[in-house]
Amino acid sequence: MTATSDLGTPQLASPDLLRSVFRRHAAGVAVITARGDAGPVGFTATSLTSVSAEPPLLSFGISTGASSWPAISTVDHIGVHILGDHQSELAATFAKSGADRFGAPTAWREGPEGVPVLDDVLAWLVCRIVGRVPAGDHRIVLAEVALGDPTGPGSPLLYHQGRFNGLRD
């Protein structure tokens, strides 16, 4: 191997380095919801990952400092919503600290297991939490899919370079 000069100047590991690198990684946008003691809770997630087909498992990360963490840390079931490119405002609402996430104009209903289910999404799932794994200042939540609907129309919403974007062909 030969050295090339196009690698740039490497930086030592830091939170800023990790954030900078992952701003360049386009990710699908999901909203995770749960029934909390004081009402529904939810947050925007770009860390949603399919883990296993048999059994059907997924994972997502959540900060232990997040306002939704107290509910997510104790509930049995959560909702997972894949957002469409027409839902950047909804994604921003669920990403904003202190926002009234379930107030107007958010359209939702109580779904199976009491989980808040958002309207007009590309797809949604209700999942049973099977594990919460410590990971630094976050927890990786493992959840088994119980049921859902993959038939919403539209194209996915993506998060890239700190902005919500539609998928371009």
Short mmCIF file of N, CA, C and O in Angstrom, two decimals, residues 30-34 42-51 57-63 66 68-69 71-73 75 77-81 125 127-133 135 138-144:
data_model
loop_
_atom_site.label_atom_id
_atom_site.label_comp_id
_atom_site.label_asym_id
_atom_site.label_seq_id
_atom_site.Cartn_x
_atom_site.Cartn_y
_atom_site.Cartn_z
N ALA A 30 -37.35 8.09 12.14
CA ALA A 30 -38.45 7.41 12.80
C ALA A 30 -38.85 8.22 14.03
O ALA A 30 -38.07 9.02 14.54
N VAL A 31 -40.07 8.01 14.48
CA VAL A 31 -40.50 8.54 15.77
C VAL A 31 -40.88 7.34 16.63
O VAL A 31 -41.63 6.46 16.20
N ILE A 32 -40.33 7.32 17.84
CA ILE A 32 -40.63 6.27 18.81
C ILE A 32 -41.62 6.87 19.81
O ILE A 32 -41.41 7.99 20.29
N THR A 33 -42.70 6.14 20.11
CA THR A 33 -43.70 6.63 21.04
C THR A 33 -43.95 5.60 22.14
O THR A 33 -43.69 4.41 21.96
N ALA A 34 -44.48 6.08 23.25
CA ALA A 34 -44.85 5.20 24.36
C ALA A 34 -45.91 5.89 25.20
O ALA A 34 -46.09 7.11 25.12
N GLY A 42 -42.70 10.74 23.20
CA GLY A 42 -42.10 10.31 21.94
C GLY A 42 -40.89 11.14 21.59
O GLY A 42 -40.69 12.23 22.14
N PHE A 43 -40.10 10.64 20.67
CA PHE A 43 -38.90 11.34 20.23
C PHE A 43 -38.53 10.89 18.83
O PHE A 43 -38.88 9.80 18.38
N THR A 44 -37.82 11.76 18.12
CA THR A 44 -37.30 11.46 16.79
C THR A 44 -36.03 10.64 16.94
O THR A 44 -35.17 10.96 17.75
N ALA A 45 -35.94 9.57 16.15
CA ALA A 45 -34.78 8.68 16.20
C ALA A 45 -34.23 8.45 14.80
O ALA A 45 -35.00 8.20 13.87
N THR A 46 -32.93 8.53 14.67
CA THR A 46 -32.28 8.14 13.41
C THR A 46 -31.42 6.91 13.62
O THR A 46 -30.70 6.50 12.72
N SER A 47 -31.51 6.32 14.80
CA SER A 47 -30.69 5.15 15.13
C SER A 47 -31.44 3.83 15.00
O SER A 47 -30.96 2.80 15.43
N LEU A 48 -32.62 3.86 14.39
CA LEU A 48 -33.43 2.65 14.25
C LEU A 48 -32.73 1.64 13.35
O LEU A 48 -32.25 1.99 12.27
N THR A 49 -32.67 0.38 13.81
CA THR A 49 -31.99 -0.67 13.06
C THR A 49 -32.76 -1.96 13.15
O THR A 49 -33.24 -2.34 14.22
N SER A 50 -32.87 -2.64 12.04
CA SER A 50 -33.40 -4.00 12.03
C SER A 50 -32.31 -4.91 12.59
O SER A 50 -31.16 -4.85 12.15
N VAL A 51 -32.66 -5.75 13.55
CA VAL A 51 -31.66 -6.60 14.21
C VAL A 51 -31.78 -8.05 13.76
O VAL A 51 -30.79 -8.70 13.47
N LEU A 57 -36.80 -8.55 15.40
CA LEU A 57 -36.29 -7.63 16.41
C LEU A 57 -35.74 -6.37 15.76
O LEU A 57 -35.19 -6.42 14.66
N LEU A 58 -35.86 -5.26 16.47
CA LEU A 58 -35.25 -4.00 16.05
C LEU A 58 -34.59 -3.37 17.26
O LEU A 58 -34.78 -3.82 18.40
N SER A 59 -33.79 -2.33 17.01
CA SER A 59 -33.15 -1.60 18.10
C SER A 59 -33.14 -0.12 17.78
O SER A 59 -33.26 0.29 16.62
N PHE A 60 -33.00 0.67 18.83
CA PHE A 60 -32.79 2.11 18.69
C PHE A 60 -32.07 2.59 19.94
O PHE A 60 -32.09 1.94 20.98
N GLY A 61 -31.41 3.73 19.81
CA GLY A 61 -30.72 4.32 20.95
C GLY A 61 -31.51 5.49 21.51
O GLY A 61 -32.20 6.19 20.77
N ILE A 62 -31.41 5.69 22.82
CA ILE A 62 -32.03 6.83 23.47
C ILE A 62 -31.13 7.30 24.60
O ILE A 62 -30.59 6.49 25.37
N SER A 63 -30.95 8.60 24.70
CA SER A 63 -30.15 9.18 25.77
C SER A 63 -30.87 9.02 27.10
O SER A 63 -32.09 9.21 27.18
N ALA A 66 -32.84 12.06 27.98
CA ALA A 66 -33.99 12.45 27.16
C ALA A 66 -35.27 12.49 27.99
O ALA A 66 -35.45 11.67 28.91
N SER A 68 -38.11 11.51 27.21
CA SER A 68 -38.88 10.28 27.01
C SER A 68 -38.29 9.07 27.73
O SER A 68 -38.96 8.05 27.87
N TRP A 69 -37.03 9.18 28.19
CA TRP A 69 -36.37 8.03 28.79
C TRP A 69 -37.11 7.47 30.01
O TRP A 69 -37.24 6.25 30.13
N ALA A 71 -40.20 7.09 30.66
CA ALA A 71 -41.27 6.20 30.19
C ALA A 71 -40.68 4.99 29.46
O ALA A 71 -41.06 3.85 29.74
N ILE A 72 -39.74 5.23 28.55
CA ILE A 72 -39.15 4.12 27.78
C ILE A 72 -38.45 3.14 28.71
O ILE A 72 -38.41 1.94 28.44
N SER A 73 -37.93 3.63 29.83
CA SER A 73 -37.20 2.76 30.75
C SER A 73 -38.11 1.79 31.50
O SER A 73 -37.61 0.82 32.07
N VAL A 75 -41.81 1.04 30.32
CA VAL A 75 -42.96 0.49 29.60
C VAL A 75 -42.63 -0.87 28.99
O VAL A 75 -41.46 -1.22 28.79
N HIS A 77 -44.32 -1.81 25.98
CA HIS A 77 -44.52 -1.69 24.54
C HIS A 77 -44.24 -0.27 24.06
O HIS A 77 -44.48 0.70 24.78
N ILE A 78 -43.75 -0.18 22.82
CA ILE A 78 -43.48 1.11 22.19
C ILE A 78 -44.02 1.08 20.76
O ILE A 78 -44.24 0.02 20.18
N GLY A 79 -44.21 2.27 20.21
CA GLY A 79 -44.57 2.41 18.81
C GLY A 79 -43.37 2.90 18.02
O GLY A 79 -42.58 3.70 18.52
N VAL A 80 -43.22 2.39 16.82
CA VAL A 80 -42.15 2.80 15.91
C VAL A 80 -42.81 3.28 14.63
O VAL A 80 -43.61 2.54 14.03
N HIS A 81 -42.50 4.50 14.22
CA HIS A 81 -43.15 5.12 13.06
C HIS A 81 -42.08 5.55 12.07
O HIS A 81 -41.19 6.33 12.42
N LEU A 125 -45.13 0.21 13.65
CA LEU A 125 -45.04 -1.06 14.36
C LEU A 125 -45.36 -0.83 15.83
O LEU A 125 -45.08 0.24 16.38
N CYS A 127 -44.22 -2.73 19.26
CA CYS A 127 -43.18 -3.69 19.65
C CYS A 127 -43.15 -3.85 21.17
O CYS A 127 -43.42 -2.92 21.91
N ARG A 128 -42.76 -5.05 21.59
CA ARG A 128 -42.57 -5.36 23.01
C ARG A 128 -41.08 -5.23 23.32
O ARG A 128 -40.24 -5.85 22.67
N ILE A 129 -40.76 -4.42 24.31
CA ILE A 129 -39.35 -4.24 24.69
C ILE A 129 -38.85 -5.51 25.35
O ILE A 129 -39.47 -6.04 26.26
N VAL A 130 -37.70 -6.00 24.85
CA VAL A 130 -37.11 -7.22 25.39
C VAL A 130 -35.75 -6.97 26.04
O VAL A 130 -35.20 -7.87 26.67
N GLY A 131 -35.22 -5.76 25.91
CA GLY A 131 -33.94 -5.46 26.55
C GLY A 131 -33.59 -3.99 26.46
O GLY A 131 -34.01 -3.29 25.54
N ARG A 132 -32.84 -3.54 27.45
CA ARG A 132 -32.31 -2.18 27.49
C ARG A 132 -30.84 -2.31 27.88
O ARG A 132 -30.52 -2.67 29.01
N VAL A 133 -29.95 -2.06 26.94
CA VAL A 133 -28.52 -2.30 27.12
C VAL A 133 -27.79 -0.99 27.35
O VAL A 133 -27.87 -0.08 26.51
N ALA A 135 -25.13 1.81 27.12
CA ALA A 135 -24.15 2.16 26.08
C ALA A 135 -23.74 3.61 26.28
O ALA A 135 -24.35 4.51 25.70
N HIS A 138 -26.27 6.55 26.74
CA HIS A 138 -27.49 6.08 26.08
C HIS A 138 -27.85 4.68 26.55
O HIS A 138 -27.08 4.03 27.26
N ARG A 139 -28.99 4.24 26.12
CA ARG A 139 -29.39 2.85 26.23
C ARG A 139 -29.77 2.39 24.83
O ARG A 139 -30.39 3.14 24.07
N ILE A 140 -29.37 1.18 24.48
CA ILE A 140 -29.82 0.55 23.25
C ILE A 140 -31.04 -0.29 23.64
O ILE A 140 -30.93 -1.19 24.47
N VAL A 141 -32.17 0.04 23.06
CA VAL A 141 -33.40 -0.66 23.36
C VAL A 141 -33.63 -1.71 22.29
O VAL A 141 -33.61 -1.40 21.10
N LEU A 142 -33.82 -2.96 22.71
CA LEU A 142 -34.16 -4.06 21.82
C LEU A 142 -35.65 -4.33 21.96
O LEU A 142 -36.16 -4.43 23.09
N ALA A 143 -36.34 -4.46 20.83
CA ALA A 143 -37.78 -4.65 20.87
C ALA A 143 -38.21 -5.67 19.82
O ALA A 143 -37.69 -5.68 18.70
N GLU A 144 -39.15 -6.52 20.22
CA GLU A 144 -39.69 -7.53 19.32
C GLU A 144 -40.99 -7.02 18.70
O GLU A 144 -41.88 -6.53 19.41
#
